[in-house]
Short mmCIF file of C-alpha atoms and ligand atoms in Angstrom, two decimals:
data_model
loop_
_atom_site.label_atom_id
_atom_site.label_comp_id
_atom_site.label_asym_id
_atom_site.label_seq_id
_atom_site.Cartn_x
_atom_site.Cartn_y
_atom_site.Cartn_z
CA MET A 194 -33.66 24.38 -25.17
CA THR A 195 -30.21 25.94 -25.54
CA VAL A 196 -29.27 24.78 -22.08
CA PHE A 197 -30.44 21.32 -23.03
CA THR A 198 -28.41 21.37 -26.25
CA HIS A 199 -25.33 22.55 -24.31
CA ALA A 200 -25.84 19.76 -21.82
CA GLN A 201 -26.09 17.21 -24.63
CA ASP A 202 -22.90 18.60 -26.22
CA LEU A 203 -21.14 18.53 -22.88
CA ILE A 204 -22.11 14.90 -22.29
CA LYS A 205 -20.95 14.03 -25.81
CA THR A 206 -17.62 15.82 -25.28
CA LEU A 207 -17.12 14.19 -21.89
CA LYS A 208 -17.84 10.80 -23.43
CA GLU A 209 -15.32 11.43 -26.22
CA VAL A 210 -12.68 12.66 -23.80
CA THR A 211 -13.25 9.66 -21.54
CA GLU A 212 -13.10 7.17 -24.38
CA GLU A 213 -10.01 8.81 -25.80
CA GLY A 214 -8.60 8.85 -22.28
CA ILE A 215 -9.23 5.14 -21.83
CA GLY A 216 -7.65 4.43 -25.21
CA MET A 217 -4.61 6.52 -24.34
CA LEU A 218 -4.33 4.95 -20.93
CA ASN A 219 -4.45 1.50 -22.50
CA ALA A 220 -1.80 2.46 -25.04
CA GLU A 221 0.44 3.94 -22.35
CA LYS A 222 -0.01 0.98 -20.06
CA THR A 223 0.69 -1.60 -22.73
CA ALA A 224 3.72 0.35 -23.99
CA GLU A 225 5.18 0.45 -20.47
CA THR A 226 4.53 -3.27 -19.94
CA LEU A 227 5.98 -4.22 -23.32
CA ALA A 228 9.06 -2.09 -22.65
CA ALA A 229 9.62 -3.78 -19.27
CA ILE A 230 9.41 -7.25 -20.86
CA GLY A 231 11.52 -6.12 -23.81
CA ARG A 232 14.32 -5.15 -21.42
CA ARG A 233 14.54 -8.77 -20.21
CA THR A 234 14.46 -10.66 -23.51
CA THR A 235 14.77 -10.06 -27.22
CA LEU A 236 12.79 -13.22 -28.06
CA ARG A 237 9.54 -12.64 -29.98
CA PRO A 238 7.11 -15.30 -28.76
CA LYS A 239 4.69 -16.80 -31.28
CA ILE A 240 2.61 -18.89 -28.90
CA GLY A 241 1.21 -17.91 -25.51
CA ILE A 242 0.59 -20.53 -22.84
CA ILE A 243 -1.51 -20.03 -19.69
CA LEU A 244 -0.89 -22.54 -16.94
CA GLY A 245 -3.71 -23.17 -14.51
CA SER A 246 -3.81 -24.41 -10.93
CA GLY A 247 -1.10 -26.96 -10.17
CA LEU A 248 0.32 -26.91 -13.71
CA GLY A 249 3.03 -24.33 -13.08
CA GLY A 250 5.69 -27.05 -13.36
CA VAL A 251 4.99 -27.22 -17.08
CA VAL A 252 7.37 -24.24 -17.54
CA GLU A 253 10.28 -26.57 -16.80
CA MET A 254 10.14 -27.78 -20.40
CA ILE A 255 10.85 -24.26 -21.67
CA GLU A 256 14.43 -23.94 -22.94
CA ASN A 257 16.70 -20.89 -22.85
CA SER A 258 14.14 -19.37 -20.56
CA VAL A 259 13.91 -16.00 -18.91
CA ALA A 260 11.51 -15.86 -15.94
CA ILE A 261 10.08 -12.53 -14.87
CA PRO A 262 8.15 -12.36 -11.57
CA TYR A 263 4.79 -10.69 -12.10
CA ASP A 264 5.60 -8.00 -9.55
CA GLU A 265 8.44 -6.82 -11.80
CA ILE A 266 6.07 -6.23 -14.72
CA PRO A 267 4.07 -2.99 -14.66
CA TYR A 268 0.27 -3.47 -14.49
CA TRP A 269 0.56 -7.27 -14.52
CA PRO A 270 -2.08 -8.72 -12.17
CA ARG A 271 -0.62 -10.63 -9.20
CA THR A 272 -1.88 -14.12 -8.43
CA THR A 273 -3.41 -14.68 -5.02
CA ALA A 274 -4.80 -18.20 -5.59
CA ILE A 275 -3.08 -21.11 -3.89
CA GLY A 276 -1.27 -23.30 -6.40
CA HIS A 277 -0.39 -20.42 -8.72
CA ALA A 278 3.18 -19.13 -8.93
CA GLY A 279 3.43 -15.71 -10.45
CA ARG A 280 6.00 -15.61 -13.21
CA LEU A 281 6.10 -14.92 -16.91
CA VAL A 282 8.46 -17.38 -18.58
CA ILE A 283 9.75 -16.68 -22.08
CA GLY A 284 11.83 -19.19 -24.06
CA THR A 285 11.48 -21.94 -26.62
CA ILE A 286 9.79 -25.35 -26.81
CA GLU A 287 10.70 -27.53 -29.79
CA GLY A 288 12.28 -24.41 -31.28
CA VAL A 289 9.05 -22.42 -31.11
CA PRO A 290 9.35 -19.14 -29.19
CA VAL A 291 6.75 -19.14 -26.41
CA VAL A 292 5.61 -16.97 -23.53
CA ALA A 293 4.04 -18.79 -20.60
CA MET A 294 2.12 -17.51 -17.62
CA GLN A 295 2.98 -19.59 -14.60
CA GLY A 296 -0.20 -18.76 -12.76
CA ARG A 297 -3.19 -16.67 -13.80
CA VAL A 298 -5.66 -14.45 -12.00
CA HIS A 299 -9.36 -15.11 -11.67
CA PHE A 300 -12.48 -12.97 -11.59
CA TYR A 301 -13.24 -14.25 -8.07
CA GLU A 302 -10.01 -12.70 -6.77
CA GLY A 303 -11.66 -9.32 -7.29
CA TYR A 304 -9.86 -8.32 -10.47
CA THR A 305 -11.84 -6.69 -13.24
CA MET A 306 -12.28 -8.55 -16.52
CA GLU A 307 -9.94 -5.99 -18.09
CA GLU A 308 -7.23 -6.80 -15.55
CA ILE A 309 -7.67 -10.55 -15.98
CA THR A 310 -7.26 -10.33 -19.73
CA PHE A 311 -4.50 -7.68 -19.77
CA PRO A 312 -1.83 -10.41 -20.20
CA VAL A 313 -3.60 -11.70 -23.32
CA ARG A 314 -3.64 -8.15 -24.69
CA ILE A 315 0.10 -7.99 -24.07
CA PHE A 316 0.58 -11.36 -25.78
CA GLY A 317 -1.26 -9.96 -28.81
CA GLU A 318 0.86 -6.80 -28.78
CA MET A 319 4.02 -8.96 -28.61
CA GLY A 320 2.97 -10.69 -31.83
CA VAL A 321 1.67 -13.91 -30.32
CA GLY A 322 -0.67 -15.56 -32.85
CA GLY A 323 -1.88 -18.56 -30.87
CA LEU A 324 -2.94 -19.15 -27.29
CA ILE A 325 -3.06 -22.42 -25.36
CA ALA A 326 -4.82 -22.19 -22.03
CA THR A 327 -4.93 -24.91 -19.40
CA ASN A 328 -7.10 -25.22 -16.34
CA ALA A 329 -8.46 -27.46 -13.63
CA ALA A 330 -12.12 -28.28 -14.06
CA GLY A 331 -14.87 -30.24 -12.43
CA GLY A 332 -16.26 -33.16 -14.43
CA VAL A 333 -19.91 -32.51 -15.29
CA ASN A 334 -20.06 -35.27 -17.92
CA LEU A 335 -20.80 -38.44 -15.99
CA SER A 336 -18.29 -40.43 -18.05
CA TYR A 337 -15.36 -38.23 -16.93
CA THR A 338 -13.10 -39.27 -14.08
CA PRO A 339 -10.56 -37.16 -12.18
CA GLY A 340 -7.27 -37.12 -14.05
CA ASP A 341 -8.89 -37.05 -17.52
CA LEU A 342 -7.54 -34.48 -19.96
CA VAL A 343 -10.17 -32.77 -22.10
CA VAL A 344 -9.60 -30.55 -25.15
CA ILE A 345 -12.23 -27.81 -24.95
CA LYS A 346 -14.28 -27.57 -28.15
CA ASP A 347 -16.63 -24.78 -27.07
CA HIS A 348 -17.70 -22.87 -23.98
CA ILE A 349 -20.69 -21.41 -22.19
CA ASN A 350 -19.98 -18.06 -20.57
CA PHE A 351 -21.96 -18.16 -17.33
CA MET A 352 -19.77 -15.63 -15.50
CA GLY A 353 -22.39 -12.94 -15.83
CA THR A 354 -20.09 -10.54 -17.63
CA ASN A 355 -17.82 -10.26 -20.65
CA PRO A 356 -14.27 -8.90 -20.91
CA LEU A 357 -15.18 -6.85 -24.00
CA ILE A 358 -17.81 -4.73 -22.21
CA GLY A 359 -16.93 -1.05 -22.46
CA SER A 360 -15.65 1.11 -25.27
CA ASN A 361 -14.04 -0.97 -28.00
CA ASN A 362 -10.42 -0.43 -28.93
CA ASP A 363 -10.65 -0.90 -32.70
CA LYS A 364 -6.88 -1.41 -32.89
CA TRP A 365 -7.32 -4.57 -30.83
CA GLY A 366 -10.33 -6.03 -32.58
CA PRO A 367 -13.92 -5.58 -33.73
CA ARG A 368 -16.86 -4.50 -31.57
CA PHE A 369 -18.72 -7.76 -32.17
CA PRO A 370 -16.18 -10.53 -32.64
CA ASP A 371 -17.39 -13.83 -34.06
CA MET A 372 -17.12 -16.77 -31.67
CA THR A 373 -18.12 -19.62 -34.00
CA TYR A 374 -14.59 -21.02 -33.89
CA ALA A 375 -13.55 -19.63 -30.51
CA TYR A 376 -11.50 -22.82 -30.18
CA ASP A 377 -9.48 -23.16 -33.38
CA GLN A 378 -10.43 -26.25 -35.38
CA GLU A 379 -6.89 -26.93 -36.58
CA TYR A 380 -5.50 -26.56 -33.07
CA ILE A 381 -8.13 -28.99 -31.74
CA ARG A 382 -7.27 -31.49 -34.49
CA ALA A 383 -3.53 -31.13 -33.84
CA LEU A 384 -4.00 -31.66 -30.09
CA MET A 385 -6.16 -34.76 -30.63
CA GLU A 386 -3.56 -36.16 -33.05
CA VAL A 387 -0.80 -35.63 -30.51
CA GLY A 388 -2.88 -37.49 -27.93
CA GLU A 389 -3.22 -40.45 -30.29
CA GLU A 390 0.44 -40.43 -31.31
CA GLU A 391 1.68 -40.18 -27.73
CA GLY A 392 -0.81 -42.58 -26.19
CA VAL A 393 -2.35 -39.92 -23.95
CA ARG A 394 -6.13 -40.22 -23.84
CA LEU A 395 -7.78 -36.90 -24.68
CA ARG A 396 -11.47 -36.23 -24.59
CA ASN A 397 -13.40 -33.39 -26.19
CA GLY A 398 -15.88 -31.29 -24.29
CA VAL A 399 -17.79 -28.07 -23.61
CA TYR A 400 -16.63 -25.92 -20.68
CA ILE A 401 -18.99 -23.78 -18.64
CA ALA A 402 -17.48 -20.95 -16.60
CA PHE A 403 -18.99 -19.68 -13.34
CA SER A 404 -17.52 -16.74 -11.47
CA GLY A 405 -16.82 -18.71 -8.28
CA PRO A 406 -15.24 -18.70 -5.75
CA SER A 407 -17.85 -20.96 -4.15
CA TYR A 408 -18.08 -24.26 -5.96
CA GLU A 409 -21.36 -24.91 -7.73
CA THR A 410 -24.36 -26.51 -6.10
CA PRO A 411 -25.58 -29.90 -7.31
CA ALA A 412 -28.58 -28.09 -8.90
CA GLU A 413 -26.23 -25.77 -10.81
CA ILE A 414 -24.29 -28.78 -12.05
CA ARG A 415 -27.48 -30.53 -13.19
CA MET A 416 -28.42 -27.31 -15.01
CA SER A 417 -24.96 -27.16 -16.63
CA ARG A 418 -25.31 -30.73 -17.86
CA THR A 419 -28.74 -29.95 -19.32
CA LEU A 420 -27.23 -26.91 -21.08
CA GLY A 421 -24.65 -29.13 -22.74
CA ALA A 422 -21.60 -28.63 -20.53
CA ASP A 423 -19.08 -31.40 -19.89
CA LEU A 424 -16.74 -29.43 -17.63
CA VAL A 425 -17.08 -26.63 -15.11
CA GLY A 426 -14.54 -24.07 -13.99
CA MET A 427 -13.86 -20.48 -12.98
CA SER A 428 -11.37 -19.33 -15.60
CA THR A 429 -10.29 -19.48 -19.26
CA VAL A 430 -13.43 -18.03 -20.86
CA PRO A 431 -12.35 -14.36 -20.47
CA GLU A 432 -8.91 -15.08 -21.92
CA ILE A 433 -10.35 -17.05 -24.84
CA ILE A 434 -12.80 -14.25 -25.67
CA VAL A 435 -10.01 -11.66 -25.68
CA ALA A 436 -7.70 -13.90 -27.73
CA ASN A 437 -10.47 -14.20 -30.32
CA HIS A 438 -11.06 -10.45 -30.19
CA MET A 439 -7.39 -9.93 -31.09
CA GLY A 440 -7.59 -12.43 -33.95
CA MET A 441 -5.46 -15.09 -32.25
CA ARG A 442 -6.11 -18.79 -32.66
CA ALA A 443 -7.01 -20.33 -29.34
CA ALA A 444 -7.19 -23.71 -27.69
CA ALA A 445 -7.66 -24.92 -24.14
CA ILE A 446 -7.05 -28.11 -22.24
CA SER A 447 -8.88 -28.95 -19.02
CA CYS A 448 -7.68 -31.44 -16.49
CA VAL A 449 -10.62 -32.97 -14.67
CA SER A 450 -9.57 -32.51 -11.07
CA ASN A 451 -12.77 -33.68 -9.37
CA TYR A 452 -16.29 -34.88 -9.98
CA ALA A 453 -18.49 -31.76 -10.12
CA ALA A 454 -20.79 -31.14 -7.15
CA GLY A 455 -23.46 -33.75 -6.63
CA VAL A 456 -21.95 -36.30 -9.03
CA THR A 457 -20.77 -38.22 -5.99
CA ALA A 458 -21.67 -37.73 -2.32
CA GLN A 459 -18.17 -36.29 -1.67
CA LYS A 460 -17.69 -32.62 -0.75
CA LEU A 461 -15.25 -30.59 -2.87
CA HIS A 462 -11.83 -29.50 -1.61
CA HIS A 463 -9.25 -27.35 -3.35
CA GLN A 464 -6.49 -29.74 -2.24
CA GLU A 465 -7.89 -32.60 -4.34
CA VAL A 466 -7.86 -30.21 -7.31
CA LEU A 467 -4.16 -29.49 -6.78
CA ASP A 468 -3.29 -33.17 -6.29
CA ALA A 469 -5.06 -34.20 -9.51
CA MET A 470 -3.27 -31.45 -11.40
CA ASN A 471 0.16 -32.52 -10.15
CA ASP A 472 -0.69 -35.97 -11.40
CA ALA A 473 -1.75 -34.64 -14.83
CA ALA A 474 1.18 -32.24 -15.32
CA GLY A 475 3.39 -34.87 -17.00
CA ARG A 476 0.73 -35.67 -19.61
CA VAL A 477 0.03 -31.97 -20.20
CA ILE A 478 3.75 -31.51 -20.94
CA VAL A 479 3.66 -34.35 -23.49
CA ILE A 480 0.65 -32.81 -25.23
CA ILE A 481 1.98 -29.25 -25.32
CA ARG A 482 5.40 -30.40 -26.54
CA GLY A 483 3.85 -32.55 -29.28
CA PHE A 484 1.55 -29.71 -30.28
CA LEU A 485 4.43 -27.25 -30.61
CA ARG A 486 6.45 -29.81 -32.60
CA LYS A 487 3.57 -30.00 -35.06
CA ILE A 488 3.33 -26.23 -35.18
CA ALA A 489 7.08 -25.97 -35.83
CA GLN A 490 6.75 -28.45 -38.72
CA ASN A 491 4.03 -26.27 -40.10
CA ALA A 492 6.79 -23.70 -40.78
CA GLY A 493 5.68 -20.23 -39.84
CA HIS A 494 2.00 -21.17 -39.71
CA TYR A 495 1.17 -20.52 -36.09
N1 HPA B 94 -16.03 -26.22 -10.15
C1 HPA B 94 -15.51 -25.04 -10.53
N2 HPA B 94 -14.22 -24.86 -10.75
C2 HPA B 94 -13.41 -25.91 -10.58
C3 HPA B 94 -13.88 -27.17 -10.18
C4 HPA B 94 -15.28 -27.33 -9.95
O1 HPA B 94 -15.78 -28.42 -9.61
N3 HPA B 94 -12.81 -27.98 -10.12
C5 HPA B 94 -11.73 -27.25 -10.46
N4 HPA B 94 -12.09 -25.99 -10.74
#
């Protein structure tokens, strides 16, 4: 009995030490990362931007920018995917201080969920209040054609895991964060308005995330459509969950790079994804710029 009680106590102590250890490690890691970024710029970004496959060129619209290669930032995950540069670019767009990731990492590259979402944690620690993610996605909705831009209104997490699994850091957010408005309603409205004002057609859809890296089968795409998905991809969902956990507003724009598997008889190739994204980059720039102009007009309300 006593031995049992001791064992229970020991397990409890070990658990506490481990959890405290993880918390401390997180705090130390983030402090080191923040210090390294802080040495390169004094700008305090308000909006974070994540640029997906083939959209890296979007950083060219950032003014007064400082670009930091990922390998010069402690603990920052390095991109291995083709079509992803690896730089953090900090500067202003329409006067709004922004931090942009030129390239992101994916679950299929072998990174843990914690590693994938570490940059969003850093954004939160830097004081970023809003996140705009972009990605390439397959069109599940039969009315979508490659090249379409879609503002994500909701998602289905089909990655089989969640970035918040593990002990919760209460300083970052609650154990059970609400996801009713995972995609901020005002941000969605602002993006749609910009589309109308600028003459860029924007659609509205639900994104389903698979882990990849194999593309989906036609049966998986039919299932996704039945579940209510309009788009399919291998990213964004972890970052959006963590942004919500930290209390940020979030939005995401997908560029339909290809018909999802089985929609046509064509096989899927990564090159067509990159080509479609290059084609869409100009319109994505127009939308992001217009969005930030609106945000700037909304003085201080990010
Ligand atoms: N499936 C998954 N991810 C993708 C696709 C797709 O068809 N296109 C671009 N990213």
